[in-house]
XYZ file of N, CA and C in Angstrom:
450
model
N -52.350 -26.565 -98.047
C -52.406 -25.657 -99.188
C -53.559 -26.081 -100.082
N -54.234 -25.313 -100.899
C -55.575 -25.418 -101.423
C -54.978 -26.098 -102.606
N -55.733 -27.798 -102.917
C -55.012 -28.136 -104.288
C -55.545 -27.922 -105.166
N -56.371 -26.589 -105.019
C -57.378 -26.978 -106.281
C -58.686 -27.334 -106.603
N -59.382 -27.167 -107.684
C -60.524 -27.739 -107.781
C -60.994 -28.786 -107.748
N -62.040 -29.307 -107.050
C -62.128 -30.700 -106.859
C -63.951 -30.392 -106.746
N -64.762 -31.939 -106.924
C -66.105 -31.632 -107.047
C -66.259 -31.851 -105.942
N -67.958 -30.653 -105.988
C -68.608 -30.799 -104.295
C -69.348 -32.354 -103.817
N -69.323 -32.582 -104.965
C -70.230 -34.321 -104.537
C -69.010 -35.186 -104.312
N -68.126 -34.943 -104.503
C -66.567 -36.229 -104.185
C -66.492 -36.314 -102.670
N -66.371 -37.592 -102.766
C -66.278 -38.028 -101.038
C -65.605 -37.599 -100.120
N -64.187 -37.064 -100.546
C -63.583 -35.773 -99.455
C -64.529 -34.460 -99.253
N -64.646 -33.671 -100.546
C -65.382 -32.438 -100.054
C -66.678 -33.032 -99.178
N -67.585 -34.161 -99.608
C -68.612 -34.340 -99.075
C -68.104 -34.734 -97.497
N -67.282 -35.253 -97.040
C -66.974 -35.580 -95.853
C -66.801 -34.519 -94.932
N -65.393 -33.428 -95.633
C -65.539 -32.095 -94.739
C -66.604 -31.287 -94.579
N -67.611 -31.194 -95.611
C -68.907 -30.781 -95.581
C -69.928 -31.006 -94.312
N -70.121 -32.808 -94.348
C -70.586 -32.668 -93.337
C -70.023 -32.419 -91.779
N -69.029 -32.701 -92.150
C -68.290 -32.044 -90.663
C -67.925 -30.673 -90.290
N -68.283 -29.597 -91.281
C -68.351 -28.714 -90.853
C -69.807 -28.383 -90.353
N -70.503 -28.712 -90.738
C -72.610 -29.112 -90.140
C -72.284 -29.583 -88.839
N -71.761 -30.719 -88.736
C -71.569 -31.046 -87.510
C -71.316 -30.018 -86.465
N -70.016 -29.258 -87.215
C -69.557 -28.330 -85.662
C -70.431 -27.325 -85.528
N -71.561 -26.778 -86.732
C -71.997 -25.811 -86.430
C -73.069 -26.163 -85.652
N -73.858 -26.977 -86.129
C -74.804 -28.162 -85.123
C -74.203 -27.473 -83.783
N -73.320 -28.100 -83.668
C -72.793 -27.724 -82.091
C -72.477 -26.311 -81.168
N -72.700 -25.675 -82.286
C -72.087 -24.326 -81.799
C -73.700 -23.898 -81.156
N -74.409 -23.907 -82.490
C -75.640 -22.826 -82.146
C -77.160 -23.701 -82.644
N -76.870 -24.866 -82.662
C -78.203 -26.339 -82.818
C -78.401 -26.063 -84.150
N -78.418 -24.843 -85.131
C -79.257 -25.056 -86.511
C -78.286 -25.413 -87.045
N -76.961 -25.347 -87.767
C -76.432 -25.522 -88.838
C -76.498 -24.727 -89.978
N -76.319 -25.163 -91.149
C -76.752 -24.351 -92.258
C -78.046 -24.411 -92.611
N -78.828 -22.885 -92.674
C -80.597 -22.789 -92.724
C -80.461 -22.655 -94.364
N -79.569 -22.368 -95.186
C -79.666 -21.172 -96.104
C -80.083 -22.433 -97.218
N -80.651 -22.111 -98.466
C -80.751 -23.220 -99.315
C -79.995 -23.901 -99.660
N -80.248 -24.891 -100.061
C -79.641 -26.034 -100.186
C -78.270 -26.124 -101.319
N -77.277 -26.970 -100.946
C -76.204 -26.737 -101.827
C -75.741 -27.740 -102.949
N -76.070 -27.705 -104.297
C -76.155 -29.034 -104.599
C -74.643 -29.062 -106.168
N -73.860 -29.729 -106.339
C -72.510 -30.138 -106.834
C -72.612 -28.793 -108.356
N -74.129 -28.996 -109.222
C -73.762 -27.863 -110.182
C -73.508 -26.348 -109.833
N -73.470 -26.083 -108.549
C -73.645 -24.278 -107.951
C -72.400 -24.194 -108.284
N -71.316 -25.541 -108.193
C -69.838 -25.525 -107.603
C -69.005 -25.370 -108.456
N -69.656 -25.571 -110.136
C -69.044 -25.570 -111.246
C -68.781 -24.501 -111.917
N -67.650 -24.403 -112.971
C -67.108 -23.072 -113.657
C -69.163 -23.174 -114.530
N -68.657 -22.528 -115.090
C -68.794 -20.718 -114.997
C -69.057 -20.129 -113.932
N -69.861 -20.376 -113.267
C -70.615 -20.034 -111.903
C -69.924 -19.765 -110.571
N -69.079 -21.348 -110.756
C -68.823 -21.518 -109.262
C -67.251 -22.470 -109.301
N -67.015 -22.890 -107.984
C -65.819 -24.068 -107.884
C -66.024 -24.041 -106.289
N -65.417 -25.725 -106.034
C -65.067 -25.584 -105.235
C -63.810 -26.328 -104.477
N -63.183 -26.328 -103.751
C -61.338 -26.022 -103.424
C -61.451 -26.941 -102.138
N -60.657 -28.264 -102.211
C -59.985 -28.987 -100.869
C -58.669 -28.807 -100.602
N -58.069 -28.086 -98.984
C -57.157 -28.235 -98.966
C -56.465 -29.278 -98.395
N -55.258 -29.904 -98.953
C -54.316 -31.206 -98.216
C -53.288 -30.603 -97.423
N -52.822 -31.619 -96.603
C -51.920 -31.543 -96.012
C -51.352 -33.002 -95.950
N -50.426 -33.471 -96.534
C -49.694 -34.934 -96.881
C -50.726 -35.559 -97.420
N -51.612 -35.264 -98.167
C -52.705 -36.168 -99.109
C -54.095 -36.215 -98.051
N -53.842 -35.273 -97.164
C -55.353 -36.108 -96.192
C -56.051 -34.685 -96.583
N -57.575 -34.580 -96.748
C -58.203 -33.551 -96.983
C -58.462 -33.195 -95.669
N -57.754 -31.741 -95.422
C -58.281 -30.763 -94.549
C -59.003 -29.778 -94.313
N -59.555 -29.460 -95.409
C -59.983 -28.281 -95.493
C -60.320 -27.970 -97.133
N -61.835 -26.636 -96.537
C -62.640 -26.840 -98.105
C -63.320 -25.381 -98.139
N -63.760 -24.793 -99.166
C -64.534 -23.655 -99.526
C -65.073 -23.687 -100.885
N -66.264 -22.945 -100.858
C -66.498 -22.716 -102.327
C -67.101 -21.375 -102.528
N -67.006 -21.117 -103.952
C -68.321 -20.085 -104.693
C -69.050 -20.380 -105.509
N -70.255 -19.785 -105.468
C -71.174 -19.939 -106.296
C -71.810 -18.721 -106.641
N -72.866 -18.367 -107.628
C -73.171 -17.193 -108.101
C -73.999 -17.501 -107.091
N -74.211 -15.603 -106.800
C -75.245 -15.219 -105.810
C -76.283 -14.278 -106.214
N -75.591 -13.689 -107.492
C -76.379 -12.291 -108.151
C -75.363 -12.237 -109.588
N -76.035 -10.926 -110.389
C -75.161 -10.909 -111.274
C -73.450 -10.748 -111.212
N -73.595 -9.837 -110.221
C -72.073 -9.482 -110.239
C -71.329 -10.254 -109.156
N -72.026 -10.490 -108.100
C -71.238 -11.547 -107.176
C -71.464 -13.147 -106.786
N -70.203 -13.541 -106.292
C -70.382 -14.663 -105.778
C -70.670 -14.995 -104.754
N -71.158 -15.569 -103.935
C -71.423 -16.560 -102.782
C -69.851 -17.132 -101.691
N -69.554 -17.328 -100.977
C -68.584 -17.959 -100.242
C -69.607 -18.869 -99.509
N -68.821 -20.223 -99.662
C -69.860 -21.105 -98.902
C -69.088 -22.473 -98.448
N -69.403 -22.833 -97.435
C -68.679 -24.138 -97.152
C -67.270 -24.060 -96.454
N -66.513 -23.018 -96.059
C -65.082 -22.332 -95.822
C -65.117 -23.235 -94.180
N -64.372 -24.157 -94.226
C -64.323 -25.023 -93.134
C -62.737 -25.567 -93.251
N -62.073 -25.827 -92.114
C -60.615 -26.181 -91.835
C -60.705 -27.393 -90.222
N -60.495 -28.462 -90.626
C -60.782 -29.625 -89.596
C -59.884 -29.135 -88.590
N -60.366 -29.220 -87.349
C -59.762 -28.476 -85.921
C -58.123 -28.635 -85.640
N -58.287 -30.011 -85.864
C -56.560 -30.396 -85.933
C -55.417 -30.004 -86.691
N -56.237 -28.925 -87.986
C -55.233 -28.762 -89.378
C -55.362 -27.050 -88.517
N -56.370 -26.590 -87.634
C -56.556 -25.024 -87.216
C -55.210 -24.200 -87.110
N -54.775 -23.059 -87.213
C -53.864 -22.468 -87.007
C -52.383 -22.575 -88.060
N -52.937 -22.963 -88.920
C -51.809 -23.072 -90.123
C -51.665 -22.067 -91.012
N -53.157 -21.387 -90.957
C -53.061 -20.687 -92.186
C -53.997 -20.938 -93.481
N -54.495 -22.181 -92.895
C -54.982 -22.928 -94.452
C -56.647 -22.051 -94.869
N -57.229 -21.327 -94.014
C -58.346 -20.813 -93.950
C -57.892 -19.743 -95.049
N -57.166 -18.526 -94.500
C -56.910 -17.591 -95.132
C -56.194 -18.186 -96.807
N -55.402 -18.980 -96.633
C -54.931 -20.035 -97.836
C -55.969 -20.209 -99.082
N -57.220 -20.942 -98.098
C -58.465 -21.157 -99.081
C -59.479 -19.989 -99.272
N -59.155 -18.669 -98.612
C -60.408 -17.768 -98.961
C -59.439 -16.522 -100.186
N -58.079 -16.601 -100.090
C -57.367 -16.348 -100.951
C -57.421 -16.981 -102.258
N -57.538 -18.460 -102.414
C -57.959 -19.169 -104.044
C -59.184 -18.527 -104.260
N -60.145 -18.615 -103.495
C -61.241 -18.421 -103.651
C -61.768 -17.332 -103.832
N -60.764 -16.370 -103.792
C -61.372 -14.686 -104.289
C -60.414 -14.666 -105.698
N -59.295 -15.567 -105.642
C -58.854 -15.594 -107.343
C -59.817 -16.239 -108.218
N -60.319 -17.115 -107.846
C -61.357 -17.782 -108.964
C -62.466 -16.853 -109.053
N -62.952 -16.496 -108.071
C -64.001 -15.479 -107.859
C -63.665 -14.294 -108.938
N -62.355 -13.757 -108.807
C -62.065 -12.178 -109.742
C -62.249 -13.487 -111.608
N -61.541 -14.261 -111.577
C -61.156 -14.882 -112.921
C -62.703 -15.621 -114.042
N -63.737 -15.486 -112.871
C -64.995 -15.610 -113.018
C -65.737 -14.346 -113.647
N -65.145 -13.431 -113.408
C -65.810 -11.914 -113.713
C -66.708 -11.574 -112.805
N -66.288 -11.907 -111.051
C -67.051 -11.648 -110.101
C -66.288 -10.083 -109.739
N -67.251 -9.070 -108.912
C -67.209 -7.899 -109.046
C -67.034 -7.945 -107.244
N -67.436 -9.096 -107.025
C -67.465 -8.955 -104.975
C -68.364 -10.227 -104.805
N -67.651 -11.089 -103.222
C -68.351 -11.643 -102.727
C -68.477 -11.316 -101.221
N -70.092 -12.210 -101.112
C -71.116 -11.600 -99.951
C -71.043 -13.323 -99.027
N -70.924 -13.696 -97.810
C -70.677 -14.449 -97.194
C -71.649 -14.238 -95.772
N -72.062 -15.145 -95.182
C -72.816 -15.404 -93.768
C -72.072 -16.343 -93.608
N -72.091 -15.696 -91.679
C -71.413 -17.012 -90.623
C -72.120 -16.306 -89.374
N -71.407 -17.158 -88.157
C -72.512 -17.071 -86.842
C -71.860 -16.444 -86.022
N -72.464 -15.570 -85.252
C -71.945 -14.706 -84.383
C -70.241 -15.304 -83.115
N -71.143 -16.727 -83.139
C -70.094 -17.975 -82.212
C -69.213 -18.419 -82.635
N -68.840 -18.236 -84.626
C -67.173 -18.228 -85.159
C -66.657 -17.583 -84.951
N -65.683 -17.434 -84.061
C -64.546 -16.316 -83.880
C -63.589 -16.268 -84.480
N -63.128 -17.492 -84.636
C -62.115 -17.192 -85.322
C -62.573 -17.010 -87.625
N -63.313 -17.604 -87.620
C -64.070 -16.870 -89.252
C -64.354 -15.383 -89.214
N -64.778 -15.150 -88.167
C -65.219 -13.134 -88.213
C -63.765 -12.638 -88.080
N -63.092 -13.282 -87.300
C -61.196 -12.638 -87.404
C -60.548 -12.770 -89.107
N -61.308 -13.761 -89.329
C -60.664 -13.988 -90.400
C -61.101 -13.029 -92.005
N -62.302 -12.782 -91.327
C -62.985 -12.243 -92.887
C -62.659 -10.700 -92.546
N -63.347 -10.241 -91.265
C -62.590 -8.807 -91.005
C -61.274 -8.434 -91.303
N -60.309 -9.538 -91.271
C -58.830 -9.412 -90.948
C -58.566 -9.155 -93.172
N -59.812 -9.799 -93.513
C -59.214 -9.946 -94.965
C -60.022 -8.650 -95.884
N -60.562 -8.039 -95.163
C -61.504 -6.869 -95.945
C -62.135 -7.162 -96.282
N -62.877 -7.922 -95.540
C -64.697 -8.056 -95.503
C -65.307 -7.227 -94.797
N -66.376 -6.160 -94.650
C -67.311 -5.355 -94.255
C -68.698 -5.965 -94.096
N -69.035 -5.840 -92.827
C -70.130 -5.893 -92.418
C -71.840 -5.607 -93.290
N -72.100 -6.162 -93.463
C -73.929 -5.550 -94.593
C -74.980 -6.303 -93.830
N -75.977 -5.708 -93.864
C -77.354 -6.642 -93.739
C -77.461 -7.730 -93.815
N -77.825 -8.529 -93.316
C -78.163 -9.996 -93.829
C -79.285 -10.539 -95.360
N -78.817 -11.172 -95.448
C -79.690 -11.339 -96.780
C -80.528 -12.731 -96.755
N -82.126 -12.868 -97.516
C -82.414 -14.108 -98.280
C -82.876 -14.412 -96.710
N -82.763 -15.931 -96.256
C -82.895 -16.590 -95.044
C -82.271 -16.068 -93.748
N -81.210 -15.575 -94.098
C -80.542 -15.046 -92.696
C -80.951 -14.368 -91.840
N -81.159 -12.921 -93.226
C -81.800 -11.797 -92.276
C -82.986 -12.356 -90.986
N -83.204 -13.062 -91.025
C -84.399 -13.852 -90.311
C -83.662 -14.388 -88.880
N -82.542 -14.937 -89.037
C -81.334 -15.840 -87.688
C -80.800 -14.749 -86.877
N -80.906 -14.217 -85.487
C -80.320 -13.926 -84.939
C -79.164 -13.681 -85.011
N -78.001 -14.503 -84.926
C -76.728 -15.216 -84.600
C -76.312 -14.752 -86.049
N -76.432 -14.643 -87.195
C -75.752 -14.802 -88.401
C -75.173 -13.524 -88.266
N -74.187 -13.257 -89.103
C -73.411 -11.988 -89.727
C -73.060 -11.895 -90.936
N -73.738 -10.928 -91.619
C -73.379 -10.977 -93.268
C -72.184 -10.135 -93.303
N -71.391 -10.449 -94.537
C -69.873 -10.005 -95.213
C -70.332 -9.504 -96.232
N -70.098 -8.701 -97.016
C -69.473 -8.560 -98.176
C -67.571 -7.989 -99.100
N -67.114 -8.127 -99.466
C -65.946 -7.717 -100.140
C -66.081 -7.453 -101.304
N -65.501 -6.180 -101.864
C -65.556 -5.643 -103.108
C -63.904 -6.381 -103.830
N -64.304 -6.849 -105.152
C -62.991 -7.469 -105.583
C -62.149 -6.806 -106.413
């Protein structure tokens, strides 16, 4: 379950962080192309970002950040393989569109890779719609842009 806000530079989020790089590394060799993500994007007004536990061990993480005036960013939405199938994904993209509305966000816009299947189940499954790619992406093959109206 998502406990909450916690900072992007703290050694749990930073840990699932890089292990979600890792798997993407693996999926499709680049990882994340998009600019760089650094702990103030993650902060209120703007932004937050959310570790979820399971008996105190961090499993799982997402954040937002401003992307434009009216929307936010989804970024970082990763669930360690072993915690997979719980629920905790949809768990954390659910906090994360409450902080998002409580922000005075109007909709958020999200990229992932053609080779997450189970993230495109997940964002389709939650009323996310398909858009153009944006910024760096439009450029990647493999990516798929989201957006959701909030």
């Amino acid at each position: 379950m998502p406990s909450g806000p916690e900072p992007f530079d703290s050694d749990d989020a930073q840990t699932l962080v890089r292990a979600q790089q890792d798997e993407l590394r693996g999926l499709d060799g680049a990882g994340d192309i998009g600019p760089a993500r650094e702990a103030w994007m993650f902060e209120p007004p703007d932004g937050v970002f959310v570790v979820s536990r399971v008996d105190g061990r961090p499993v799982g993480c997402g954040g937002i950040c401003r992307y434009d005036e009216t929307r936010a960013e989804l970024k970082r939405m990763y669930v360690v393989p072993d915690a997979r199938g719980l629920g905790l994904g949809r768990e954390l993209l659910v906090a994360l569109e409450a902080h998002a509305r409580a922000s005075g966000y109007a909709g958020i816009v999200l990229e992932t890779g053609e080779l997450q299947r189970e993230s495109l189940g997940l964002y389709t499954s939650s009323g996310y719609a398909p858009i153009p790619c944006y910024g760096v992406y439009a450029e990647r093959k493999w990516s798929r842009c989201f957006e959701k109206m909030l």
